[in-house]
Short mmCIF file of C-alpha atoms in Angstrom, two decimals:
data_model
loop_
_atom_site.label_atom_id
_atom_site.label_comp_id
_atom_site.label_asym_id
_atom_site.label_seq_id
_atom_site.Cartn_x
_atom_site.Cartn_y
_atom_site.Cartn_z
CA MET J 263 -23.17 7.18 32.44
CA SER J 264 -26.93 6.75 32.10
CA VAL J 265 -28.13 4.34 29.43
CA VAL J 266 -31.44 4.98 27.68
CA ARG J 267 -32.74 2.65 24.99
CA PRO J 268 -35.51 3.11 22.40
CA PHE J 269 -38.16 0.41 22.02
CA ARG J 270 -41.24 -0.53 20.04
CA GLY J 271 -43.97 0.84 22.26
CA LEU J 272 -47.46 -0.63 22.39
CA ARG J 273 -49.85 2.34 22.42
CA PRO J 274 -53.58 3.05 22.26
CA ARG J 275 -54.92 4.37 19.01
CA PRO J 276 -54.85 8.17 19.47
CA GLU J 277 -58.62 8.53 19.54
CA LEU J 278 -58.86 5.88 22.31
CA ALA J 279 -55.94 7.01 24.47
CA GLY J 280 -58.09 8.97 26.89
CA GLN J 281 -60.31 5.95 27.52
CA ILE J 282 -57.57 3.34 27.74
CA ALA J 283 -54.80 5.08 29.74
CA ALA J 284 -55.41 4.52 33.45
CA PRO J 285 -53.92 5.34 36.87
CA PRO J 286 -51.09 3.18 38.24
CA TYR J 287 -52.13 -0.08 39.92
CA ASP J 288 -51.39 1.22 43.43
CA VAL J 289 -53.29 4.52 43.30
CA LEU J 290 -56.85 3.19 43.34
CA THR J 291 -58.44 0.63 45.61
CA SER J 292 -60.06 -2.38 43.94
CA ASP J 293 -63.50 -0.91 44.67
CA GLU J 294 -62.55 2.45 43.13
CA ALA J 295 -61.15 0.65 40.07
CA ARG J 296 -64.36 -1.37 39.65
CA GLU J 297 -66.44 1.81 39.63
CA ARG J 298 -64.27 3.29 36.89
CA VAL J 299 -64.45 0.18 34.73
CA LYS J 300 -68.25 0.13 35.01
CA ASN J 301 -68.34 3.46 33.21
CA ASN J 302 -65.40 2.72 30.89
CA PRO J 303 -64.88 -0.91 29.86
CA LEU J 304 -61.86 0.13 27.74
CA SER J 305 -59.90 1.21 30.82
CA PHE J 306 -56.41 -0.29 31.12
CA LEU J 307 -57.34 -1.07 34.72
CA ARG J 308 -58.59 -4.34 33.22
CA VAL J 309 -54.92 -5.18 32.60
CA ASN J 310 -53.01 -3.64 35.50
CA LYS J 311 -55.75 -4.19 38.10
CA SER J 312 -57.70 -7.02 36.51
CA GLU J 313 -59.47 -8.13 39.69
CA VAL J 314 -62.11 -5.66 38.46
CA ASP J 315 -63.38 -8.50 36.22
CA PHE J 316 -63.88 -10.88 39.19
CA PRO J 317 -66.20 -11.11 42.20
CA LEU J 318 -65.42 -8.85 45.14
CA ASP J 319 -63.81 -11.55 47.27
CA THR J 320 -61.23 -12.58 44.62
CA PRO J 321 -57.62 -12.03 45.82
CA SER J 322 -56.10 -9.14 43.88
CA PHE J 323 -52.79 -10.90 43.25
CA SER J 324 -53.95 -14.40 42.34
CA ARG J 325 -52.76 -16.33 39.28
CA GLU J 326 -56.21 -16.24 37.69
CA VAL J 327 -56.34 -12.45 38.03
CA PHE J 328 -52.99 -12.04 36.31
CA LEU J 329 -54.02 -14.43 33.52
CA LYS J 330 -57.13 -12.33 33.01
CA GLY J 331 -54.91 -9.27 32.69
CA LYS J 332 -52.90 -11.06 30.00
CA LYS J 333 -56.09 -12.02 28.16
CA ASN J 334 -57.38 -8.44 28.34
CA LEU J 335 -54.11 -7.07 26.97
CA GLU J 336 -54.23 -9.56 24.11
CA ALA J 337 -57.79 -8.43 23.38
CA PHE J 338 -56.65 -4.79 23.15
CA ILE J 339 -54.08 -5.90 20.56
CA THR J 340 -56.36 -8.27 18.63
CA ASN J 341 -59.07 -5.62 18.39
CA LYS J 342 -56.45 -3.09 17.25
CA GLN J 343 -57.37 -0.77 20.10
CA MET J 344 -53.66 -0.79 20.95
CA VAL J 345 -50.98 -1.04 18.26
CA GLN J 346 -47.26 -1.72 18.56
CA ASP J 347 -44.99 0.73 16.72
CA GLN J 348 -42.97 -0.75 13.88
CA LYS J 349 -39.74 1.10 14.69
CA SER J 350 -37.78 1.32 17.93
CA SER J 351 -38.43 4.82 19.22
CA PHE J 352 -38.15 7.17 22.12
CA TYR J 353 -41.26 9.07 23.22
CA LEU J 354 -41.79 12.47 24.76
CA HIS J 355 -44.63 12.84 27.26
CA ARG J 356 -45.81 16.28 28.33
CA LEU J 357 -48.23 16.72 31.23
CA GLU J 358 -49.95 20.05 31.92
CA TRP J 359 -51.64 20.45 35.30
CA ARG J 360 -52.73 23.47 37.32
CA GLY J 361 -50.90 25.93 35.08
CA GLU J 362 -47.57 24.09 35.06
CA SER J 363 -46.05 21.52 32.75
CA MET J 364 -43.41 18.79 32.76
CA THR J 365 -41.95 16.95 29.79
CA GLY J 366 -40.12 13.66 30.11
CA LEU J 367 -38.40 11.09 27.95
CA VAL J 368 -40.09 7.68 27.79
CA ALA J 369 -37.37 5.06 27.35
CA LEU J 370 -36.03 1.77 28.60
CA CYS J 371 -33.40 2.09 31.32
CA SER J 372 -30.75 -0.42 32.26
CA LEU J 373 -31.35 -2.90 35.07
CA ASP J 374 -27.58 -3.27 35.31
CA GLU J 375 -27.45 0.42 36.25
CA TYR J 376 -30.34 -0.01 38.68
CA GLU J 377 -28.65 -2.93 40.43
CA SER J 378 -25.25 -1.20 40.54
CA GLY J 379 -26.66 2.02 42.01
CA VAL J 380 -26.21 4.32 39.01
CA ILE J 381 -30.00 4.62 39.19
CA LYS J 382 -30.43 5.68 42.80
CA LYS J 383 -33.15 4.76 45.30
CA HIS J 384 -34.58 6.46 48.38
CA GLU J 385 -37.13 3.87 49.61
CA ARG J 386 -37.14 0.28 50.77
CA THR J 387 -39.38 -2.26 49.07
CA ARG J 388 -41.55 -5.02 50.50
CA PRO J 389 -40.82 -8.54 49.18
CA ASP J 390 -44.50 -9.45 48.95
CA LYS J 391 -45.33 -6.44 46.79
CA VAL J 392 -42.23 -7.01 44.63
CA ASN J 393 -43.22 -10.63 44.04
CA ASP J 394 -46.81 -9.70 43.18
CA ARG J 395 -45.75 -7.16 40.55
CA ALA J 396 -43.07 -9.52 39.19
CA GLU J 397 -45.72 -12.22 38.78
CA HIS J 398 -47.88 -9.72 36.92
CA MET J 399 -45.04 -8.83 34.52
CA MET J 400 -44.13 -12.47 33.96
CA THR J 401 -47.73 -13.48 33.27
CA VAL J 402 -48.75 -10.53 31.13
CA GLY J 403 -45.42 -10.49 29.28
CA ALA J 404 -45.00 -6.74 29.59
CA GLN J 405 -44.15 -3.78 31.75
CA VAL J 406 -47.39 -1.81 31.67
CA GLY J 407 -46.66 1.05 34.07
CA PRO J 408 -43.60 3.33 33.89
CA VAL J 409 -41.24 4.17 36.72
CA MET J 410 -40.85 7.92 37.22
CA LEU J 411 -37.18 8.93 37.21
CA ALA J 412 -35.54 12.30 37.74
CA PHE J 413 -32.26 13.84 36.66
CA ARG J 414 -30.62 16.97 37.93
CA THR J 415 -31.75 19.58 35.43
CA GLN J 416 -29.18 20.61 32.86
CA ASN J 417 -29.74 22.71 29.79
CA GLU J 418 -28.49 20.37 27.07
CA ILE J 419 -31.23 17.79 27.60
CA ALA J 420 -33.95 20.37 28.31
CA ASN J 421 -33.12 22.25 25.10
CA LEU J 422 -32.91 19.03 23.10
CA ILE J 423 -36.35 17.92 24.27
CA ASP J 424 -37.78 21.33 23.38
CA ASP J 425 -36.22 21.09 19.90
CA LEU J 426 -37.71 17.64 19.30
CA ARG J 427 -41.18 18.50 20.53
CA SER J 428 -43.23 19.67 17.54
CA ASP J 429 -46.46 21.65 17.60
CA SER J 430 -48.52 18.58 16.72
CA PRO J 431 -48.34 15.67 19.16
CA ASP J 432 -49.12 12.15 17.98
CA THR J 433 -51.57 11.74 20.85
CA GLU J 434 -53.37 14.29 23.02
CA PHE J 435 -56.12 13.90 25.60
CA VAL J 436 -57.30 15.25 28.94
CA SER J 437 -57.74 12.96 31.93
CA GLU J 438 -58.47 13.99 35.52
CA ASP J 439 -57.64 17.64 34.77
CA VAL J 440 -54.27 16.72 33.24
CA ASN J 441 -53.57 17.43 29.58
CA HIS J 442 -51.36 14.68 28.12
CA GLN J 443 -49.37 15.02 24.90
CA VAL J 444 -47.17 12.30 23.38
CA TRP J 445 -44.65 12.46 20.54
CA MET J 446 -42.88 9.49 18.95
CA ILE J 447 -39.18 10.11 18.25
CA ASP J 448 -38.04 7.57 15.64
CA ASN J 449 -35.51 9.65 13.71
CA CYS J 450 -32.08 7.97 13.96
CA ASP J 451 -30.22 11.25 14.43
CA ALA J 452 -32.60 12.40 17.19
CA ILE J 453 -32.30 9.02 18.92
CA ASP J 454 -28.50 9.23 18.86
CA ARG J 455 -28.55 12.79 20.23
CA LEU J 456 -30.77 11.74 23.12
CA LYS J 457 -28.60 8.72 23.89
CA SER J 458 -25.47 10.88 23.90
CA ALA J 459 -27.00 13.57 26.08
CA PHE J 460 -28.23 11.12 28.72
CA ALA J 461 -24.93 9.21 28.65
CA LYS J 462 -23.31 12.31 30.17
CA LEU J 463 -25.51 12.09 33.29
CA PRO J 464 -23.70 10.40 36.18
CA SER J 465 -26.96 9.27 37.81
CA LEU J 466 -30.69 8.96 37.50
CA TYR J 467 -33.00 8.95 40.53
CA ILE J 468 -36.14 6.93 41.20
CA ALA J 469 -38.85 9.39 42.12
CA ASP J 470 -41.91 7.15 42.08
CA GLY J 471 -41.97 3.41 41.40
CA HIS J 472 -39.51 1.61 43.66
CA HIS J 473 -41.59 -1.57 43.69
CA ARG J 474 -41.95 -1.58 39.91
CA SER J 475 -38.18 -1.14 39.59
CA GLU J 476 -37.33 -3.97 41.97
CA SER J 477 -39.99 -6.17 40.36
CA ALA J 478 -38.42 -5.62 36.94
CA SER J 479 -35.09 -6.63 38.44
CA GLU J 480 -36.68 -9.78 39.88
CA VAL J 481 -38.20 -10.61 36.47
CA ARG J 482 -34.77 -10.24 34.91
CA ARG J 483 -33.32 -12.71 37.43
CA ARG J 484 -36.04 -15.25 36.64
CA LYS J 485 -35.83 -14.87 32.87
CA LYS J 486 -32.04 -14.99 32.91
CA ALA J 487 -32.18 -18.28 34.83
CA GLU J 488 -34.59 -19.70 32.26
CA ASN J 489 -32.60 -18.52 29.21
CA LEU J 490 -29.55 -20.68 28.53
CA ASN J 491 -28.56 -18.29 25.72
CA HIS J 492 -28.82 -15.10 27.78
CA THR J 493 -26.73 -12.28 26.25
CA GLY J 494 -27.69 -9.22 28.30
CA ASN J 495 -29.32 -7.53 25.33
CA GLU J 496 -32.77 -9.08 25.78
CA SER J 497 -35.63 -6.69 26.44
CA TYR J 498 -36.08 -8.04 29.97
CA ASN J 499 -32.72 -6.48 30.89
CA TYR J 500 -34.39 -3.06 30.77
CA PHE J 501 -37.36 -1.43 32.45
CA LEU J 502 -39.92 1.12 31.34
CA CYS J 503 -39.24 4.64 32.62
CA GLU J 504 -40.30 8.25 32.17
CA ILE J 505 -37.39 10.57 32.93
CA PHE J 506 -38.01 14.19 33.94
CA PRO J 507 -35.79 17.16 34.81
CA SER J 508 -35.87 17.70 38.56
CA SER J 509 -36.84 21.37 38.21
CA GLN J 510 -40.18 20.40 36.63
CA MET J 511 -41.25 17.84 39.23
CA ARG J 512 -43.72 18.52 42.03
CA ILE J 513 -44.09 16.68 45.32
CA MET J 514 -47.14 17.01 47.52
CA PRO J 515 -47.23 16.07 51.22
CA TYR J 516 -48.14 12.60 52.44
CA TYR J 517 -50.30 12.76 55.58
CA ARG J 518 -50.56 10.28 58.46
CA ILE J 519 -53.66 9.11 60.32
CA VAL J 520 -53.58 7.09 63.55
CA SER J 521 -56.33 4.91 65.00
CA ASP J 522 -55.66 5.24 68.78
CA PHE J 523 -53.98 7.25 71.54
CA ASN J 524 -51.74 4.35 72.62
CA GLY J 525 -53.87 3.53 75.65
CA THR J 526 -54.03 7.06 77.01
CA LYS J 527 -55.86 10.35 76.36
CA LEU J 528 -55.12 13.29 74.09
CA ASP J 529 -54.41 15.63 77.02
CA THR J 530 -51.90 13.16 78.43
CA LEU J 531 -50.16 12.88 75.05
CA PHE J 532 -49.96 16.66 74.79
CA GLY J 533 -48.45 16.85 78.25
CA LYS J 534 -45.72 14.42 77.27
CA ALA J 535 -45.14 16.15 73.93
CA GLN J 536 -44.31 19.52 75.49
CA SER J 537 -40.70 18.55 76.08
CA SER J 538 -40.17 18.15 72.32
CA PHE J 539 -42.70 20.56 70.78
CA GLU J 540 -43.97 24.10 70.95
CA MET J 541 -47.73 23.57 70.78
CA SER J 542 -50.75 25.79 70.21
CA GLU J 543 -54.36 25.40 69.19
CA SER J 544 -55.18 26.70 65.69
CA LYS J 545 -58.48 28.17 64.51
CA LYS J 546 -57.89 26.81 61.01
CA ALA J 547 -56.41 23.72 59.40
CA VAL J 548 -52.63 23.67 59.67
CA GLU J 549 -50.59 23.48 56.45
CA PRO J 550 -47.01 23.20 57.79
CA GLU J 551 -44.56 25.81 56.53
CA ALA J 552 -41.35 24.02 57.54
CA ASN J 553 -40.00 20.49 57.94
CA ASN J 554 -40.25 20.60 61.74
CA VAL J 555 -43.82 21.96 61.82
CA PHE J 556 -46.89 19.71 61.89
CA GLY J 557 -50.63 20.00 62.05
CA LEU J 558 -52.54 17.65 64.34
CA PHE J 559 -56.30 17.24 64.09
CA SER J 560 -58.15 15.43 66.86
CA GLU J 561 -61.44 15.70 68.74
CA GLY J 562 -62.68 18.43 66.39
CA LYS J 563 -59.70 20.77 66.75
CA TRP J 564 -56.49 21.61 64.92
CA TYR J 565 -53.19 22.09 66.72
CA LYS J 566 -49.85 23.37 65.49
CA LEU J 567 -46.78 21.46 66.68
CA GLU J 568 -43.23 22.73 66.13
CA ALA J 569 -40.42 20.36 66.99
CA LYS J 570 -37.81 22.13 69.11
CA LYS J 571 -34.21 22.48 68.02
CA GLY J 572 -32.10 19.61 69.20
CA THR J 573 -34.90 17.05 68.92
CA PHE J 574 -34.00 16.11 65.32
CA ASP J 575 -30.85 15.77 63.25
CA THR J 576 -30.42 18.76 60.94
CA SER J 577 -27.18 17.34 59.52
CA SER J 578 -28.81 14.22 58.10
CA PRO J 579 -30.48 14.38 54.66
CA THR J 580 -33.12 11.95 55.92
CA GLY J 581 -33.35 13.05 59.55
CA SER J 582 -34.35 16.59 58.61
CA ILE J 583 -37.35 15.49 56.49
CA GLY J 584 -40.74 16.18 58.05
CA SER J 585 -41.99 12.60 58.07
CA ALA J 586 -38.76 11.43 59.74
CA ILE J 587 -38.93 14.16 62.40
CA LEU J 588 -42.54 13.26 63.19
CA GLU J 589 -41.63 9.60 63.47
CA GLU J 590 -38.71 10.19 65.83
CA THR J 591 -40.25 12.88 68.05
CA PHE J 592 -43.90 11.79 68.27
CA PHE J 593 -44.71 8.38 66.84
CA LYS J 594 -41.96 6.36 68.51
CA PRO J 595 -41.74 7.97 71.99
CA LEU J 596 -45.40 8.93 72.46
CA LEU J 597 -47.45 6.46 70.44
CA GLY J 598 -45.15 3.46 70.67
CA ILE J 599 -45.14 3.13 66.89
CA GLN J 600 -41.64 1.83 66.23
CA ASP J 601 -42.05 0.83 62.58
CA ILE J 602 -44.75 2.56 60.57
CA ARG J 603 -44.27 0.02 57.78
CA LYS J 604 -45.68 -2.71 59.99
CA ASP J 605 -47.88 -0.99 62.58
CA SER J 606 -51.52 -1.35 61.58
CA ARG J 607 -52.51 1.72 63.62
CA VAL J 608 -51.00 4.04 60.99
CA GLU J 609 -52.37 4.73 57.53
CA PHE J 610 -51.45 7.29 54.90
CA VAL J 611 -53.36 9.88 52.89
CA GLY J 612 -51.97 11.50 49.74
CA GLY J 613 -51.76 15.26 49.87
CA ILE J 614 -53.85 15.56 46.72
CA LYS J 615 -56.92 14.79 48.90
CA GLY J 616 -56.37 17.86 51.07
CA LEU J 617 -56.72 18.63 54.77
CA ALA J 618 -60.50 18.32 54.66
CA GLU J 619 -60.03 14.59 54.07
CA LEU J 620 -58.08 14.33 57.33
CA GLU J 621 -60.92 16.00 59.18
CA ARG J 622 -63.45 13.69 57.56
CA LEU J 623 -61.53 10.54 58.47
CA VAL J 624 -61.06 11.53 62.12
CA ASN J 625 -64.64 12.77 62.46
CA SER J 626 -65.84 9.39 61.13
CA GLY J 627 -64.65 7.84 64.40
CA LYS J 628 -62.38 5.30 62.73
CA TYR J 629 -59.25 7.33 63.53
CA LYS J 630 -58.27 9.33 66.61
CA MET J 631 -55.86 11.83 65.08
CA ALA J 632 -54.39 13.02 61.79
CA PHE J 633 -51.10 14.73 61.03
CA SER J 634 -50.29 17.15 58.23
CA VAL J 635 -46.65 17.21 57.17
CA HIS J 636 -44.51 19.60 55.13
CA PRO J 637 -43.83 18.19 51.64
CA VAL J 638 -40.40 16.86 50.75
CA THR J 639 -38.62 18.94 48.12
CA VAL J 640 -37.14 17.34 45.03
CA GLU J 641 -33.70 18.53 46.13
CA GLN J 642 -34.14 16.79 49.49
CA LEU J 643 -35.03 13.58 47.66
CA LEU J 644 -31.91 13.80 45.50
CA LYS J 645 -29.70 14.45 48.53
CA VAL J 646 -31.13 11.45 50.38
CA ALA J 647 -30.47 9.23 47.37
CA ASP J 648 -26.96 10.64 46.90
CA ALA J 649 -26.20 9.86 50.54
CA GLY J 650 -27.41 6.29 50.09
CA GLN J 651 -30.07 6.83 52.75
CA ILE J 652 -33.69 5.72 52.96
CA MET J 653 -36.72 7.92 53.61
CA PRO J 654 -39.59 6.82 55.83
CA PRO J 655 -42.27 5.10 53.74
CA LYS J 656 -44.94 7.23 52.12
CA SER J 657 -42.94 10.45 52.30
CA THR J 658 -43.56 11.67 48.74
CA TRP J 659 -46.72 12.02 46.70
CA PHE J 660 -45.99 13.06 43.12
CA GLU J 661 -48.51 14.86 40.97
CA PRO J 662 -49.54 14.59 38.26
CA LYS J 663 -49.47 10.80 38.17
CA LEU J 664 -48.18 8.94 35.14
CA LYS J 665 -50.54 6.67 33.21
CA SER J 666 -50.43 2.91 32.78
CA GLY J 667 -51.29 1.70 29.30
CA LEU J 668 -50.23 4.91 27.57
CA ILE J 669 -46.96 3.33 26.37
CA VAL J 670 -46.36 -0.34 27.15
CA HIS J 671 -43.08 -2.28 26.94
CA LEU J 672 -43.70 -5.78 25.60
CA PHE J 673 -41.04 -8.40 26.32
CA GLU J 674 -39.71 -9.53 22.94
#
């Protein structure tokens, strides 16, 4: 079963929601966040990325930065810019972007189910990043950014959400071309219906937010050790999630950029690549149409690369994903990049920035080549998670992004 739990959300006053709600902590650089806060001092970036209030050379994950985030959150509450709801509630969050919409349930999910695998993963996490976010949660006393979860679409929940969503949302605003609408669901009968419907789901799937999930689990371990009267019902046994039907979710590609030719020249690399790829020069930027097709931009030109049959594992849920094929057929044998998690020659560019950004980065001289990759489908993601496998890092870029500070879970 899948447990969902209502909670007393801390939310911006409706008229301030558009100013306060901010991107997740890991979407913007510190410099980008500082620029936003200059123009909007009410931004929740002052809580989830509070180095913006310090000099440029201040470490982003220092104790003083996290304490400042706590102080800024307390100021939002003291000034009544954010108010905690009196009743435990569920929330519906609808996002409209580029002519499409998705509506999810905002709820607390069980860390027991996360740790037992009922809530399924598809990525590894880095201990340093987990510890940093756990320290933030412990210091601030809240989970400020939701984890995006998916469930295999089924009509009962979709119809129930439609029934509960009225014409007049509690909060509505537009941010970065996304229209956000939020409804509070505090009716006892509606809450019970939602609990019952989700309890029938055998699994939920982490779409975006693996580090936030693991950090919440780490916080639970720490708080449990500190609490001699631990019962399992405390709020720290749950984590903040937004749960969407898989049919409504959209994944964009995640591109790769590389800073050198591994001690050789582009022509030499192409010569070696011919055993694994069909290759041709392209007069336009290459947006791959299949998992085994890639665009490569280097030295002012685009090339189309198609991995030949037999060079990748079509039977494996992970092995047939574009980023995995590229890693196995090009990065490892030709560039000597054995682990893209650790190799500093590789960086990643979200597909929302477009192919022109790849050209710009390579033309700047900082990078030697860029690769466009076919986006992972939601069904591929679910199959990887069902198989208990792990995708290469930075394989999925979800849009639209959820907001931090829109609904906050305070530890009580």
